[in-house]
XYZ file of C-alpha atoms in Angstrom:
542
model
C 37.796 16.585 -17.328
C 39.984 13.534 -18.005
C 40.360 13.002 -14.269
C 36.606 13.353 -13.799
C 35.983 10.648 -16.408
C 38.560 8.403 -14.733
C 36.859 8.805 -11.360
C 33.400 8.220 -12.894
C 34.653 5.125 -14.718
C 36.092 3.785 -11.447
C 32.728 4.293 -9.697
C 30.923 2.704 -12.654
C 33.251 -0.315 -12.589
C 32.769 -0.767 -8.811
C 28.962 -0.655 -9.136
C 29.044 -3.189 -11.962
C 31.393 -5.419 -9.937
C 28.938 -5.460 -7.017
C 26.063 -6.566 -9.254
C 28.207 -9.039 -11.172
C 29.280 -10.799 -7.951
C 26.044 -10.444 -5.987
C 23.396 -10.724 -8.725
C 24.617 -12.150 -12.047
C 26.897 -14.913 -10.675
C 24.357 -16.215 -8.078
C 21.527 -16.310 -10.665
C 23.757 -18.146 -13.180
C 24.722 -20.643 -10.465
C 21.039 -21.118 -9.618
C 20.295 -21.833 -13.282
C 23.108 -24.403 -13.419
C 21.888 -26.132 -10.234
C 18.425 -26.530 -11.756
C 19.906 -28.841 -14.441
C 21.887 -31.018 -12.008
C 20.217 -34.312 -11.049
C 21.100 -37.736 -9.655
C 21.587 -39.096 -13.175
C 23.780 -36.154 -14.182
C 23.126 -32.911 -16.033
C 19.872 -32.562 -17.958
C 16.276 -31.380 -17.940
C 15.112 -34.216 -15.677
C 14.405 -31.875 -12.762
C 12.233 -29.664 -14.957
C 10.280 -32.629 -16.318
C 9.803 -34.000 -12.791
C 8.619 -30.697 -11.314
C 6.431 -29.588 -14.240
C 4.645 -32.930 -14.567
C 3.765 -32.969 -10.873
C 0.112 -32.152 -10.342
C 0.891 -30.406 -7.063
C 3.218 -27.908 -8.721
C 0.804 -27.014 -11.523
C -2.013 -26.638 -8.974
C 0.140 -24.311 -6.864
C 1.082 -22.342 -9.991
C -2.587 -21.996 -10.980
C -3.504 -20.953 -7.428
C -0.747 -18.327 -7.413
C -1.880 -16.852 -10.733
C -5.570 -16.799 -9.711
C -5.161 -15.129 -6.322
C -2.481 -12.731 -7.642
C -4.692 -11.547 -10.535
C -7.675 -10.982 -8.216
C -5.545 -9.199 -5.613
C -3.805 -6.976 -8.183
C -7.119 -5.928 -9.744
C -8.721 -5.134 -6.384
C -5.655 -3.277 -5.047
C -5.408 -1.159 -8.216
C -9.124 -0.228 -8.092
C -8.945 0.719 -4.391
C -5.681 2.639 -4.899
C -7.224 4.577 -7.809
C -10.213 5.492 -5.603
C -7.930 6.806 -2.823
C -5.741 8.739 -5.273
C -8.824 10.213 -7.004
C -10.165 11.341 -3.610
C -6.955 13.294 -3.052
C -6.445 14.759 -6.539
C -9.994 15.338 -7.843
C -12.159 16.316 -4.879
C -12.576 19.326 -2.598
C -12.188 17.296 0.576
C -10.504 18.908 3.578
C -6.697 19.201 3.190
C -6.090 17.574 6.575
C -8.316 14.631 5.602
C -6.381 14.212 2.342
C -3.111 14.335 4.278
C -4.462 11.653 6.630
C -5.318 9.406 3.663
C -1.778 9.857 2.267
C -0.239 8.867 5.594
C -2.485 5.968 6.582
C -2.644 4.393 3.106
C 1.088 3.603 3.196
C 1.206 2.507 6.860
C 1.151 -1.275 6.073
C 4.544 -0.850 4.347
C 6.099 -0.387 7.797
C 5.279 -3.972 8.832
C 6.543 -7.312 7.456
C 4.065 -9.264 5.323
C 4.321 -12.291 7.613
C 2.684 -10.138 10.326
C -0.299 -9.396 8.035
C -1.298 -13.051 8.130
C -1.177 -13.257 11.916
C -3.158 -10.011 12.146
C -5.836 -11.526 9.879
C -5.952 -14.668 12.071
C -6.366 -12.649 15.278
C -8.893 -10.294 13.636
C -11.125 -12.674 11.636
C -10.383 -16.069 13.191
C -12.933 -17.878 15.350
C -11.628 -16.089 18.459
C -10.579 -12.935 16.571
C -11.097 -9.352 17.719
C -13.406 -8.374 14.825
C -15.208 -11.729 15.022
C -16.030 -10.925 18.674
C -17.250 -7.436 17.715
C -19.483 -8.688 14.860
C -20.668 -11.721 16.833
C -19.715 -14.217 14.107
C -16.884 -15.158 11.792
C -17.246 -13.146 8.583
C -15.312 -15.520 6.291
C -12.951 -18.478 6.313
C -9.507 -16.921 6.756
C -7.375 -19.812 5.499
C -6.780 -20.270 1.796
C -7.953 -17.975 -1.010
C -9.881 -15.505 1.207
C -7.045 -14.916 3.640
C -4.475 -14.621 0.846
C -6.653 -12.152 -1.087
C -7.141 -10.007 2.006
C -3.456 -10.074 2.906
C -2.214 -9.431 -0.645
C -4.531 -6.439 -1.135
C -3.282 -4.860 2.110
C 0.305 -5.597 1.041
C 0.072 -4.125 -2.471
C -2.355 -1.243 -1.833
C 0.357 1.205 -0.618
C 2.601 0.527 -3.642
C -0.273 0.899 -6.109
C -1.539 4.024 -4.315
C 1.839 5.799 -4.449
C 2.305 4.903 -8.118
C -1.153 6.128 -9.206
C -1.137 9.211 -6.944
C 2.233 10.333 -8.311
C 1.127 10.024 -11.967
C -2.265 11.600 -11.257
C -0.479 14.681 -9.935
C 1.041 15.245 -13.395
C -2.255 15.128 -15.325
C -3.298 18.533 -16.656
C -6.762 19.170 -15.202
C -7.636 21.948 -17.673
C -8.621 19.253 -20.181
C -11.583 18.435 -17.923
C -12.886 21.978 -18.502
C -12.241 21.718 -22.258
C -14.084 18.381 -22.414
C -17.170 19.721 -20.636
C -17.208 22.908 -22.771
C -17.223 20.687 -25.880
C -20.386 19.029 -24.569
C -18.965 15.689 -23.405
C -20.932 13.763 -20.803
C -19.518 13.367 -17.286
C -18.668 9.716 -18.026
C -16.847 10.602 -21.269
C -14.942 13.420 -19.551
C -13.909 11.023 -16.794
C -12.691 8.473 -19.356
C -10.898 10.903 -21.693
C -9.226 13.201 -19.133
C -8.472 10.871 -16.212
C -8.560 7.185 -17.188
C -6.898 7.413 -20.619
C -3.848 9.389 -19.386
C -3.573 6.856 -16.543
C -3.912 3.672 -18.625
C -0.161 2.999 -18.688
C 0.164 3.598 -14.943
C -2.909 1.513 -14.089
C -1.527 -1.351 -16.173
C 1.902 -0.934 -14.560
C 0.233 -0.963 -11.130
C -1.544 -4.214 -11.985
C 1.720 -5.808 -13.212
C 3.630 -4.650 -10.130
C 0.931 -5.820 -7.706
C 0.565 -9.172 -9.492
C 4.298 -9.740 -9.301
C 4.491 -8.835 -5.593
C 1.604 -11.207 -4.770
C 2.975 -14.014 -6.946
C 6.383 -13.952 -5.246
C 5.464 -13.130 -1.626
C 6.127 -15.765 1.010
C 5.163 -14.003 4.258
C 1.361 -14.022 3.816
C 1.012 -17.651 2.546
C 3.241 -18.760 5.443
C 0.547 -17.714 7.915
C -2.860 -17.897 6.176
C -2.222 -20.044 3.087
C -3.617 -23.153 4.740
C -4.116 -25.975 2.230
C -4.334 -23.491 -0.664
C -0.764 -24.038 -1.791
C 0.987 -21.346 -3.826
C 4.312 -21.401 -5.629
C 6.162 -19.490 -2.879
C 5.325 -22.159 -0.285
C 6.314 -24.912 -2.738
C 9.712 -23.242 -3.129
C 10.166 -22.860 0.636
C 9.243 -26.501 1.261
C 11.635 -27.723 -1.435
C 14.545 -25.733 0.029
C 13.899 -25.743 3.786
C 11.235 -28.443 4.272
C 11.595 -31.713 6.175
C 13.242 -33.345 3.128
C 15.029 -30.557 1.219
C 15.746 -31.008 -2.487
C 17.946 -28.132 -3.594
C 17.979 -29.013 -7.292
C 14.179 -29.213 -7.499
C 14.067 -25.986 -5.494
C 16.326 -24.376 -8.089
C 13.836 -25.407 -10.796
C 10.935 -23.812 -8.879
C 13.057 -20.671 -8.362
C 13.784 -20.462 -12.099
C 10.076 -20.882 -12.829
C 9.405 -17.916 -10.535
C 11.665 -15.844 -12.786
C 9.227 -16.225 -15.704
C 6.934 -13.475 -14.315
C 10.088 -11.336 -13.898
C 10.863 -11.593 -17.608
C 7.223 -10.941 -18.526
C 7.091 -7.986 -16.094
C 10.205 -6.411 -17.638
C 8.785 -6.790 -21.149
C 5.352 -5.462 -20.140
C 6.735 -2.474 -18.193
C 8.920 -1.497 -21.160
C 5.925 -1.827 -23.497
C 3.644 0.178 -21.182
C 6.050 3.136 -21.179
C 4.635 4.175 -24.579
C 1.258 4.798 -22.957
C 2.631 7.364 -20.510
C 1.121 10.803 -21.259
C 3.446 13.780 -20.892
C 2.094 17.329 -20.721
C 4.166 20.372 -21.656
C 2.928 22.067 -18.483
C 0.488 21.381 -15.657
C -2.378 23.859 -15.232
C -3.808 24.510 -11.799
C -7.607 24.831 -11.824
C -10.241 25.123 -9.146
C -12.270 21.925 -9.044
C -16.020 22.247 -9.544
C -18.068 21.929 -6.347
C -19.786 18.551 -6.164
C -21.075 17.540 -2.708
C -22.223 14.090 -3.919
C -18.790 13.241 -5.397
C -16.985 14.526 -2.308
C -19.342 12.701 0.042
C -18.968 9.372 -1.783
C -15.169 9.739 -1.912
C -14.949 10.707 1.757
C -17.098 7.743 2.824
C -15.334 5.286 0.500
C -11.832 6.416 1.472
C -12.722 6.258 5.165
C -14.088 2.727 4.743
C -10.945 1.531 2.932
C -8.566 3.085 5.463
C -10.569 1.931 8.510
C -10.786 -1.616 7.091
C -7.014 -1.763 6.714
C -6.289 -0.231 10.117
C -8.888 -2.417 11.887
C -6.931 -5.520 10.909
C -3.769 -4.166 12.504
C -5.575 -3.116 15.701
C -4.920 -6.593 17.119
C -1.172 -5.904 17.081
C -1.794 -3.268 19.768
C -4.398 -5.305 21.660
C -3.173 -8.930 21.872
C 0.328 -8.358 23.336
C -1.046 -5.880 25.903
C -3.650 -8.201 27.470
C -3.127 -11.134 29.843
C -4.301 -13.938 27.528
C -6.448 -13.287 24.459
C -9.394 -13.900 24.355
C -9.873 -15.394 27.828
C -8.189 -12.829 30.125
C -8.359 -9.360 28.569
C -6.981 -7.354 31.502
C -4.197 -4.914 30.584
C -0.588 -6.032 31.151
C 2.934 -5.225 29.985
C 4.239 -8.683 30.896
C 4.633 -9.823 27.282
C 6.569 -6.686 26.318
C 8.811 -7.000 29.395
C 9.366 -10.695 28.652
C 10.670 -9.850 25.181
C 12.878 -7.054 26.540
C 14.300 -9.410 29.181
C 14.835 -12.281 26.721
C 18.339 -11.774 25.347
C 17.647 -13.961 22.301
C 14.477 -12.051 21.346
C 15.840 -8.576 22.050
C 19.056 -9.651 20.334
C 17.262 -10.183 17.011
C 15.801 -6.683 17.331
C 19.294 -5.245 17.715
C 20.426 -7.371 14.753
C 17.595 -5.929 12.654
C 18.545 -2.345 13.563
C 22.190 -3.036 12.716
C 21.315 -4.657 9.375
C 18.848 -1.870 8.479
C 21.336 0.934 9.233
C 24.184 -0.790 7.364
C 21.876 -1.607 4.433
C 20.764 2.027 4.252
C 24.364 3.324 4.322
C 25.733 0.771 1.835
C 22.680 1.155 -0.419
C 23.036 4.929 -0.309
C 26.669 4.753 -1.479
C 25.964 2.277 -4.291
C 22.821 4.026 -5.583
C 24.531 7.443 -5.399
C 27.537 6.109 -7.314
C 25.321 4.439 -9.919
C 23.182 7.580 -10.342
C 26.273 9.807 -10.699
C 27.528 7.510 -13.472
C 24.263 7.759 -15.416
C 23.090 11.327 -14.640
C 26.316 13.347 -14.158
C 28.789 11.839 -16.607
C 29.676 11.756 -20.281
C 29.760 7.965 -20.394
C 28.516 6.169 -23.477
C 24.730 5.751 -23.566
C 25.056 1.979 -23.827
C 27.176 1.883 -20.655
C 24.547 3.935 -18.828
C 21.893 1.589 -20.184
C 23.547 -1.321 -18.370
C 22.838 0.271 -14.971
C 19.273 1.137 -16.039
C 18.822 -2.505 -17.061
C 20.131 -3.677 -13.666
C 17.558 -1.411 -11.976
C 14.783 -2.933 -14.105
C 15.915 -6.498 -13.307
C 16.235 -5.927 -9.539
C 12.764 -4.341 -9.546
C 11.183 -7.562 -10.797
C 13.364 -10.410 -9.509
C 11.744 -12.160 -6.486
C 13.439 -11.842 -3.100
C 13.123 -15.604 -2.549
C 15.061 -16.267 -5.766
C 17.850 -13.891 -4.724
C 18.008 -15.532 -1.280
C 18.229 -19.051 -2.723
C 20.831 -17.960 -5.289
C 22.899 -16.489 -2.440
C 22.521 -19.707 -0.467
C 23.926 -21.739 -3.385
C 26.841 -19.466 -4.240
C 28.008 -18.468 -0.746
C 27.519 -21.743 1.188
C 30.872 -22.898 2.496
C 32.461 -19.451 2.037
C 33.465 -16.988 4.791
C 30.340 -14.943 3.904
C 27.905 -17.743 4.777
C 25.391 -16.738 7.512
C 27.071 -13.346 8.017
C 25.703 -9.820 8.351
C 27.626 -8.527 5.286
C 25.854 -11.133 3.130
C 22.395 -10.122 4.414
C 23.245 -6.430 3.931
C 24.484 -6.945 0.360
C 21.430 -9.077 -0.419
C 19.149 -6.241 0.748
C 21.121 -3.624 -1.202
C 20.795 -5.632 -4.423
C 17.147 -6.598 -3.822
C 15.918 -3.025 -3.178
C 18.256 -1.174 -5.583
C 15.735 -0.127 -8.252
C 13.554 2.508 -6.563
C 16.357 4.358 -4.670
C 18.479 4.430 -7.840
C 15.636 5.961 -9.886
C 15.040 8.530 -7.123
C 18.740 9.455 -7.136
C 19.053 9.554 -10.928
C 15.969 11.725 -11.392
C 17.093 14.198 -8.710
C 20.657 14.430 -10.055
C 19.444 14.993 -13.614
C 17.446 18.053 -12.463
C 20.513 19.819 -11.006
C 22.480 22.392 -13.000
C 24.638 20.425 -15.456
C 27.429 23.052 -15.536
C 28.368 22.895 -11.847
C 31.206 20.403 -12.341
C 32.627 22.329 -15.316
C 32.548 25.661 -13.413
C 34.159 24.098 -10.334
C 36.842 22.474 -12.509
C 37.724 25.867 -14.074
C 38.085 27.238 -10.532
C 40.552 24.467 -9.657
C 38.320 22.131 -7.646
C 38.631 18.365 -8.166
C 35.585 16.406 -9.304
C 35.285 14.606 -5.956
C 35.450 17.912 -4.065
C 32.700 19.311 -6.338
C 30.462 16.323 -5.657
C 31.027 16.576 -1.888
C 30.798 20.371 -1.549
C 28.252 21.347 -4.219
C 26.224 18.422 -5.569
C 25.670 16.446 -2.344
C 24.287 19.378 -0.258
C 21.690 19.914 -3.008
C 20.767 16.222 -2.804
C 20.111 16.152 0.949
C 16.349 15.539 0.696
C 16.758 12.682 -1.795
C 19.621 11.178 0.231
C 17.407 11.112 3.321
C 14.527 9.584 1.320
C 16.820 6.862 -0.041
C 18.169 6.125 3.455
C 14.590 5.874 4.741
C 13.524 3.557 1.887
C 16.413 1.140 2.416
C 16.061 1.200 6.215
C 12.323 0.440 6.239
C 12.565 -2.315 3.624
C 15.514 -3.950 5.402
C 13.441 -3.994 8.618
C 10.388 -5.685 7.045
C 11.843 -8.054 4.417
C 11.583 -11.802 4.966
C 11.571 -13.569 1.581
C 15.306 -13.310 0.824
C 16.889 -13.277 4.288
C 15.059 -16.410 5.471
C 17.459 -18.471 3.319
C 20.725 -16.761 4.310
C 20.344 -15.756 7.979
C 21.974 -18.039 10.548
C 21.359 -18.543 14.276
C 23.766 -15.706 15.145
C 22.595 -13.344 12.389
C 18.842 -13.885 12.731
C 16.705 -10.752 12.246
C 13.177 -10.048 13.512
C 11.330 -11.284 10.409
C 13.139 -14.646 10.394
C 12.609 -14.954 14.165
C 8.868 -14.348 13.658
C 8.775 -17.331 11.286
C 10.436 -19.471 13.993
C 8.024 -18.188 16.684
C 5.099 -19.118 14.422
C 6.260 -22.736 14.525
C 6.067 -22.667 18.346
C 2.748 -20.677 18.270
C 4.249 -17.847 20.355
C 2.009 -15.131 18.937
C 2.405 -12.691 21.852
C 6.116 -12.490 21.061
C 5.302 -12.191 17.328
C 3.115 -9.132 17.918
C 5.546 -7.512 20.359
C 8.364 -7.830 17.817
C 5.999 -6.495 15.135
C 5.319 -3.476 17.370
C 9.070 -2.961 17.684
C 9.380 -2.956 13.882
C 6.434 -0.559 13.453
C 7.652 1.784 16.188
C 11.207 1.852 14.855
C 10.095 2.500 11.266
C 7.682 5.250 12.356
C 10.435 6.890 14.427
C 12.997 6.769 11.608
C 10.516 8.010 8.985
C 9.305 10.737 11.344
C 12.820 12.023 12.080
C 13.940 11.874 8.441
C 10.649 13.413 7.252
C 11.141 16.311 9.690
C 14.711 16.818 8.425
C 13.515 16.794 4.791
C 10.816 19.413 5.534
C 13.325 21.646 7.351
C 15.708 21.399 4.408
C 12.953 22.255 1.906
C 11.835 25.251 3.990
C 15.409 26.602 4.068
C 15.691 26.218 0.289
C 12.494 28.241 -0.189
């Protein structure tokens, strides 16, 4: 047992060292840089930035569009989740909703903007079909549309998961007691979900507030805080110290998000057991949900249809004959195909490194006798990484690692991704490990096995499904992320998402969509293979 604790403490120390070097130190350095000015150290940068009308306007714009997007995404996500959990719709249709609702997660957000342009622009695909432009795509409208598509999958998964743990028998009890349909709906569905709905709103708001990909393409003159930060750091006249101030200001929602999420935990409803009941037949409810869900899903998918159309025609919208020239051009262009190979390499390495670190962290908190306060440190790290913006991490890395051997290297990008996306995989690992038999290590130790051998031979095989899910999560997110890596990728280490930003500057949209198809195809393939492996494993266990 002493040896086990020594091994656990070593793993714990290594995990903490990674986050100390690649999270705490860069953020502290970023904070210090924000106080450095031409006249020396002080709050001059803050005064200069905060008194600028442009900054306050951008901040107000960010808050306004993020609030509207978060509200709309949460409402739509609730509707989709309700259609799955509380209707008698066909099982295959429900499965289709589950699959298609999360499809946008497999593409980078910067692609969403270009898809909106080529769908709803003056020469857009949907504009041609409807015969007129439905709305002005640049500014608030385009951002709202893009942000809702971006946050809908996250909100949907969050609400659907919690909805599955609501005991439906209380609906029967409510109706027997004479409650109206509206009161039953409020008391048995909305009230148990209040904490999750609020958490969904907070999460969606935060994602919109800190995203750079969508404003980069459809923001237009409606400036938001993410574009202000990018322009300060990588604009025509960069000002790193002012950029550090903007980055620190972007951390304010992080602090508020952490406080709100902790507060909202008290509203989570926990049932002693979940009762399975047969839902009452209601053709009107089912019909409305089927039509509404179909409309939501079709609206989302219609926007991405251009990704399959534009790169496969001669010249949109003037020559619409089918061709594979644009795809072949990308395959034959060593620089373009090179960034695809870079992205695959980074995604695989991120998934492997992230898997090791999250597994180690989860073992330390779920399978050890460490002090509760020590375990709380890792839980706190997970909470922080869940809310800290990718752009802030990228800029912090740029400050701390410029001039070092890690500058513009693949290891730096990989470690940045591991830190940025740590929260969700860690929680998945910790929850799965905590459900396993707690006496396995003790029994194995009495039989003479070492702790490491027990983890490898007994615990890990029982974690196969979660391990594959974690690998998939890290891989997909590493393929689509842009906000952090845009500040730390160099010419040699450029990945697809940073290349797309460069291609936007040269208006090479055929190449943008071909590379986007590569990302989508790769993510679908990886998720398909890993999903098949998970199902096979679960069938064997049954």
